[in-house]
mmCIF file of C-alpha atoms in Angstrom:
data_model
loop_
_atom_site.group_PDB
_atom_site.id
_atom_site.type_symbol
_atom_site.label_atom_id
_atom_site.label_comp_id
_atom_site.label_asym_id
_atom_site.label_seq_id
_atom_site.Cartn_x
_atom_site.Cartn_y
_atom_site.Cartn_z
ATOM 1 C CA UNK A 1 97.855 -2.333 35.533
ATOM 2 C CA UNK A 2 94.269 -3.143 34.578
ATOM 3 C CA UNK A 3 95.100 -6.652 33.436
ATOM 4 C CA UNK A 4 93.562 -8.383 30.433
ATOM 5 C CA UNK A 5 90.069 -7.034 29.877
ATOM 6 C CA UNK A 6 87.378 -9.073 28.177
ATOM 7 C CA UNK A 7 83.869 -8.105 27.218
ATOM 8 C CA UNK A 8 81.112 -8.972 27.546
ATOM 9 C CA UNK A 9 81.294 -11.051 30.737
ATOM 10 C CA UNK A 10 78.182 -12.980 29.766
ATOM 11 C CA UNK A 11 76.456 -13.417 26.443
ATOM 12 C CA UNK A 12 73.250 -15.277 25.760
ATOM 13 C CA UNK A 13 72.252 -15.459 22.127
ATOM 14 C CA UNK A 14 70.022 -17.422 19.828
ATOM 15 C CA UNK A 15 71.359 -19.976 17.422
ATOM 16 C CA UNK A 16 72.305 -18.395 14.117
ATOM 17 C CA UNK A 17 73.188 -15.016 15.546
ATOM 18 C CA UNK A 18 76.605 -13.417 15.256
ATOM 19 C CA UNK A 19 78.641 -13.157 18.432
ATOM 20 C CA UNK A 20 81.659 -10.907 18.918
ATOM 21 C CA UNK A 21 83.959 -11.283 21.884
ATOM 22 C CA UNK A 22 86.489 -8.603 22.729
ATOM 23 C CA UNK A 23 89.841 -8.567 24.460
ATOM 24 C CA UNK A 24 92.280 -5.844 25.480
ATOM 25 C CA UNK A 25 95.838 -6.919 26.192
ATOM 26 C CA UNK A 26 98.049 -5.805 29.018
ATOM 27 C CA UNK A 27 100.145 -2.838 27.950
ATOM 28 C CA UNK A 28 103.555 -4.040 26.802
ATOM 29 C CA UNK A 29 102.422 -7.572 26.043
ATOM 30 C CA UNK A 30 102.725 -8.638 22.429
ATOM 31 C CA UNK A 31 101.261 -12.144 22.399
ATOM 32 C CA UNK A 32 97.529 -12.757 22.482
ATOM 33 C CA UNK A 33 95.846 -16.135 22.922
ATOM 34 C CA UNK A 34 92.187 -17.125 22.575
ATOM 35 C CA UNK A 35 91.048 -20.209 24.511
ATOM 36 C CA UNK A 36 87.752 -22.001 24.926
ATOM 37 C CA UNK A 37 86.976 -23.978 28.085
ATOM 38 C CA UNK A 38 84.305 -26.604 28.587
ATOM 39 C CA UNK A 39 83.857 -29.281 31.202
ATOM 40 C CA UNK A 40 84.328 -32.006 28.614
ATOM 41 C CA UNK A 41 87.411 -30.722 26.802
ATOM 42 C CA UNK A 42 89.099 -28.396 29.273
ATOM 43 C CA UNK A 43 91.099 -25.470 27.914
ATOM 44 C CA UNK A 44 91.500 -25.518 24.141
ATOM 45 C CA UNK A 45 93.728 -23.079 22.288
ATOM 46 C CA UNK A 46 91.808 -21.578 19.393
ATOM 47 C CA UNK A 47 94.319 -19.143 17.915
ATOM 48 C CA UNK A 48 97.210 -16.967 18.942
ATOM 49 C CA UNK A 49 98.957 -13.862 17.667
ATOM 50 C CA UNK A 50 102.467 -12.521 18.106
ATOM 51 C CA UNK A 51 102.900 -8.838 17.313
ATOM 52 C CA UNK A 52 99.438 -8.755 15.700
ATOM 53 C CA UNK A 53 100.307 -11.634 13.350
ATOM 54 C CA UNK A 54 98.317 -14.885 13.612
ATOM 55 C CA UNK A 55 100.808 -17.673 14.354
ATOM 56 C CA UNK A 56 98.640 -20.735 14.804
ATOM 57 C CA UNK A 57 94.916 -20.945 14.092
ATOM 58 C CA UNK A 58 94.741 -24.728 13.906
ATOM 59 C CA UNK A 59 92.494 -24.786 16.966
ATOM 60 C CA UNK A 60 89.765 -22.721 15.365
ATOM 61 C CA UNK A 61 86.893 -25.195 15.112
ATOM 62 C CA UNK A 62 85.564 -24.228 11.712
ATOM 63 C CA UNK A 63 85.009 -21.369 9.334
ATOM 64 C CA UNK A 64 82.300 -19.962 11.550
ATOM 65 C CA UNK A 65 85.059 -18.750 13.859
ATOM 66 C CA UNK A 66 87.326 -15.837 12.991
ATOM 67 C CA UNK A 67 89.727 -13.701 15.003
ATOM 68 C CA UNK A 68 91.370 -10.397 14.308
ATOM 69 C CA UNK A 69 93.921 -8.197 15.948
ATOM 70 C CA UNK A 70 93.512 -4.775 14.368
ATOM 71 C CA UNK A 71 96.110 -3.184 16.642
ATOM 72 C CA UNK A 72 98.675 -4.115 19.232
ATOM 73 C CA UNK A 73 96.314 -3.926 22.182
ATOM 74 C CA UNK A 74 92.971 -5.260 20.994
ATOM 75 C CA UNK A 75 91.503 -8.421 19.538
ATOM 76 C CA UNK A 76 88.097 -9.789 18.578
ATOM 77 C CA UNK A 77 86.812 -13.328 18.228
ATOM 78 C CA UNK A 78 83.723 -13.649 16.081
ATOM 79 C CA UNK A 79 81.360 -16.581 15.693
ATOM 80 C CA UNK A 80 78.961 -16.406 12.781
ATOM 81 C CA UNK A 81 76.541 -18.135 12.793
ATOM 82 C CA UNK A 82 76.583 -19.323 16.384
ATOM 83 C CA UNK A 83 75.429 -22.825 17.367
ATOM 84 C CA UNK A 84 74.471 -24.351 20.738
ATOM 85 C CA UNK A 85 77.688 -26.415 20.764
ATOM 86 C CA UNK A 86 79.658 -23.160 20.861
ATOM 87 C CA UNK A 87 78.437 -22.602 24.417
ATOM 88 C CA UNK A 88 81.548 -22.360 26.607
ATOM 89 C CA UNK A 89 83.715 -19.910 28.471
ATOM 90 C CA UNK A 90 86.049 -18.056 26.139
ATOM 91 C CA UNK A 91 89.254 -16.708 27.638
ATOM 92 C CA UNK A 92 91.848 -14.491 26.134
ATOM 93 C CA UNK A 93 95.317 -14.286 27.613
ATOM 94 C CA UNK A 94 98.359 -12.167 26.921
ATOM 95 C CA UNK A 95 102.066 -12.457 27.519
ATOM 96 C CA UNK A 96 105.370 -11.062 26.398
ATOM 97 C CA UNK A 97 107.156 -12.918 23.619
ATOM 98 C CA UNK A 98 109.684 -14.392 26.005
ATOM 99 C CA UNK A 99 106.884 -14.738 28.544
ATOM 100 C CA UNK A 100 106.814 -16.120 31.976
ATOM 101 C CA UNK A 101 103.361 -17.604 31.709
ATOM 102 C CA UNK A 102 100.174 -15.932 30.614
ATOM 103 C CA UNK A 103 97.778 -13.535 32.233
ATOM 104 C CA UNK A 104 94.181 -14.449 31.547
ATOM 105 C CA UNK A 105 91.181 -12.222 31.252
ATOM 106 C CA UNK A 106 88.123 -13.021 33.321
ATOM 107 C CA UNK A 107 86.447 -14.714 30.391
ATOM 108 C CA UNK A 108 83.201 -14.454 28.452
ATOM 109 C CA UNK A 109 80.569 -17.037 29.302
ATOM 110 C CA UNK A 110 78.706 -17.709 26.065
ATOM 111 C CA UNK A 111 75.388 -19.501 25.958
ATOM 112 C CA UNK A 112 73.809 -20.207 22.586
ATOM 113 C CA UNK A 113 70.198 -21.325 22.821
ATOM 114 C CA UNK B 1 98.737 -38.638 23.403
ATOM 115 C CA UNK B 2 98.184 -35.311 25.140
ATOM 116 C CA UNK B 3 101.136 -32.997 25.671
ATOM 117 C CA UNK B 4 100.391 -32.680 29.372
ATOM 118 C CA UNK B 5 98.482 -35.217 31.436
ATOM 119 C CA UNK B 6 97.156 -34.924 34.953
ATOM 120 C CA UNK B 7 95.061 -37.001 37.301
ATOM 121 C CA UNK B 8 91.721 -35.147 37.244
ATOM 122 C CA UNK B 9 90.937 -36.094 40.827
ATOM 123 C CA UNK B 10 88.973 -35.007 42.695
ATOM 124 C CA UNK B 11 91.225 -34.920 45.713
ATOM 125 C CA UNK B 12 89.287 -34.407 48.935
ATOM 126 C CA UNK B 13 91.590 -33.735 51.878
ATOM 127 C CA UNK B 14 91.064 -32.473 55.430
ATOM 128 C CA UNK B 15 92.373 -29.114 56.516
ATOM 129 C CA UNK B 16 96.006 -29.291 57.519
ATOM 130 C CA UNK B 17 96.798 -32.261 55.302
ATOM 131 C CA UNK B 18 99.616 -32.441 52.777
ATOM 132 C CA UNK B 19 98.569 -33.192 49.228
ATOM 133 C CA UNK B 20 100.614 -33.772 46.093
ATOM 134 C CA UNK B 21 99.642 -33.633 42.430
ATOM 135 C CA UNK B 22 101.659 -35.142 39.633
ATOM 136 C CA UNK B 23 101.706 -34.226 35.998
ATOM 137 C CA UNK B 24 103.543 -35.786 33.060
ATOM 138 C CA UNK B 25 104.592 -34.137 29.837
ATOM 139 C CA UNK B 26 105.346 -35.787 26.526
ATOM 140 C CA UNK B 27 107.817 -33.405 24.891
ATOM 141 C CA UNK B 28 111.288 -33.950 26.321
ATOM 142 C CA UNK B 29 112.359 -30.602 24.828
ATOM 143 C CA UNK B 30 110.011 -28.692 27.117
ATOM 144 C CA UNK B 31 111.961 -26.024 28.939
ATOM 145 C CA UNK B 32 109.596 -24.172 31.201
ATOM 146 C CA UNK B 33 106.754 -25.320 33.392
ATOM 147 C CA UNK B 34 104.051 -23.655 35.430
ATOM 148 C CA UNK B 35 101.268 -24.415 37.829
ATOM 149 C CA UNK B 36 98.077 -22.414 37.461
ATOM 150 C CA UNK B 37 95.206 -22.265 39.895
ATOM 151 C CA UNK B 38 91.617 -21.908 38.696
ATOM 152 C CA UNK B 39 88.789 -21.186 41.089
ATOM 153 C CA UNK B 40 85.232 -22.116 40.175
ATOM 154 C CA UNK B 41 83.872 -19.794 37.470
ATOM 155 C CA UNK B 42 87.079 -17.782 37.407
ATOM 156 C CA UNK B 43 90.048 -17.502 35.089
ATOM 157 C CA UNK B 44 93.271 -19.490 35.549
ATOM 158 C CA UNK B 45 95.901 -17.601 37.516
ATOM 159 C CA UNK B 46 99.607 -18.268 37.636
ATOM 160 C CA UNK B 47 100.503 -19.957 40.908
ATOM 161 C CA UNK B 48 104.137 -20.903 40.397
ATOM 162 C CA UNK B 49 106.783 -21.145 37.743
ATOM 163 C CA UNK B 50 108.921 -24.268 37.950
ATOM 164 C CA UNK B 51 112.620 -23.600 37.537
ATOM 165 C CA UNK B 52 115.369 -26.189 37.006
ATOM 166 C CA UNK B 53 114.642 -28.899 39.534
ATOM 167 C CA UNK B 54 111.961 -27.002 41.383
ATOM 168 C CA UNK B 55 111.131 -24.166 43.731
ATOM 169 C CA UNK B 56 109.250 -23.356 46.893
ATOM 170 C CA UNK B 57 106.836 -20.579 47.828
ATOM 171 C CA UNK B 58 105.495 -20.791 51.341
ATOM 172 C CA UNK B 59 103.338 -23.893 51.668
ATOM 173 C CA UNK B 60 103.723 -24.722 47.981
ATOM 174 C CA UNK B 61 106.596 -26.697 46.488
ATOM 175 C CA UNK B 62 106.934 -27.483 42.809
ATOM 176 C CA UNK B 63 109.400 -30.079 41.575
ATOM 177 C CA UNK B 64 110.569 -31.085 38.134
ATOM 178 C CA UNK B 65 112.000 -34.441 37.169
ATOM 179 C CA UNK B 66 113.319 -34.164 33.619
ATOM 180 C CA UNK B 67 114.481 -37.761 33.410
ATOM 181 C CA UNK B 68 110.977 -39.038 34.087
ATOM 182 C CA UNK B 69 109.242 -36.047 32.484
ATOM 183 C CA UNK B 70 107.012 -35.210 35.365
ATOM 184 C CA UNK B 71 106.239 -32.182 37.488
ATOM 185 C CA UNK B 72 104.720 -32.249 40.930
ATOM 186 C CA UNK B 73 103.005 -29.738 43.181
ATOM 187 C CA UNK B 74 103.033 -30.261 46.929
ATOM 188 C CA UNK B 75 100.730 -28.293 49.197
ATOM 189 C CA UNK B 76 101.476 -28.470 52.909
ATOM 190 C CA UNK B 77 99.088 -27.571 55.721
ATOM 191 C CA UNK B 78 96.107 -27.327 53.355
ATOM 192 C CA UNK B 79 93.686 -24.456 53.881
ATOM 193 C CA UNK B 80 90.042 -24.271 52.911
ATOM 194 C CA UNK B 81 91.036 -21.493 50.518
ATOM 195 C CA UNK B 82 93.280 -23.910 48.608
ATOM 196 C CA UNK B 83 90.173 -25.563 47.154
ATOM 197 C CA UNK B 84 90.459 -25.062 43.402
ATOM 198 C CA UNK B 85 91.525 -26.771 40.201
ATOM 199 C CA UNK B 86 95.277 -26.878 39.625
ATOM 200 C CA UNK B 87 96.482 -26.825 36.023
ATOM 201 C CA UNK B 88 99.871 -28.150 34.987
ATOM 202 C CA UNK B 89 101.434 -26.267 32.078
ATOM 203 C CA UNK B 90 104.429 -26.925 29.815
ATOM 204 C CA UNK B 91 106.262 -24.695 27.389
ATOM 205 C CA UNK B 92 107.719 -26.986 24.714
ATOM 206 C CA UNK B 93 109.355 -24.338 22.603
ATOM 207 C CA UNK B 94 112.442 -23.324 24.522
ATOM 208 C CA UNK B 95 114.307 -20.691 22.588
ATOM 209 C CA UNK B 96 112.440 -21.295 19.377
ATOM 210 C CA UNK B 97 111.234 -17.920 18.243
ATOM 211 C CA UNK B 98 107.822 -17.360 16.789
ATOM 212 C CA UNK B 99 106.156 -20.047 18.870
ATOM 213 C CA UNK B 100 105.254 -19.475 22.450
ATOM 214 C CA UNK B 101 101.927 -21.127 23.132
ATOM 215 C CA UNK B 102 101.742 -23.174 26.308
ATOM 216 C CA UNK B 103 100.228 -26.609 26.750
ATOM 217 C CA UNK B 104 97.724 -26.969 29.567
ATOM 218 C CA UNK B 105 96.697 -30.100 31.361
ATOM 219 C CA UNK B 106 93.019 -30.629 32.071
ATOM 220 C CA UNK B 107 93.528 -29.860 35.746
ATOM 221 C CA UNK B 108 93.317 -31.618 39.094
ATOM 222 C CA UNK B 109 90.456 -30.649 41.335
ATOM 223 C CA UNK B 110 91.196 -30.201 45.040
ATOM 224 C CA UNK B 111 88.625 -29.803 47.788
ATOM 225 C CA UNK B 112 89.872 -29.097 51.301
ATOM 226 C CA UNK B 113 87.343 -30.210 53.883
ATOM 227 C CA UNK B 114 86.899 -28.544 57.302
#
């Protein structure tokens, strides 16, 4: 099993640019979670999906952030326009619905300058 | 109040020492608990699930006290490779369908010193 795959691993972009982060779930998992991690705030849940349906997006900071799950195995998190305060590590994680914990991807380290 | 609270540390212990981390959770309905380990610049990885009153895996023992709403992680005979941040996690949903997000503590940082 290849695990949860995220891309890119690192992204450096200028303020105002659009950023798209990608995540591929583990085969057979049907829950997908997007997290953001910073030193100040720790892990913050942004949004999660069950069976491709968004369940809770209350953690999405503002309208600049959007997430989609076009199929059962893939998701994107988009930031448009990006701002320096969006700099963080973004993790996606997947699990089964009855899950025994999550499996995290290796994260995307985003730097907005 | 946060769902899960941990002492952020850092804990600096010599090799071979025994160290314990505590974590409290606010939702008495929480059913499942986990400890995750996160190495520097890496993703969190599941270390242990905490069942009923607790469980043991080698040098690691996790315990759950439902009456006091706390979970602990005990590491015996600490190794240099145990240096990491340990995240306490609670699942408050039980059998409620449609909701299965976990609540993470901010983590306790451990450094094992030679």
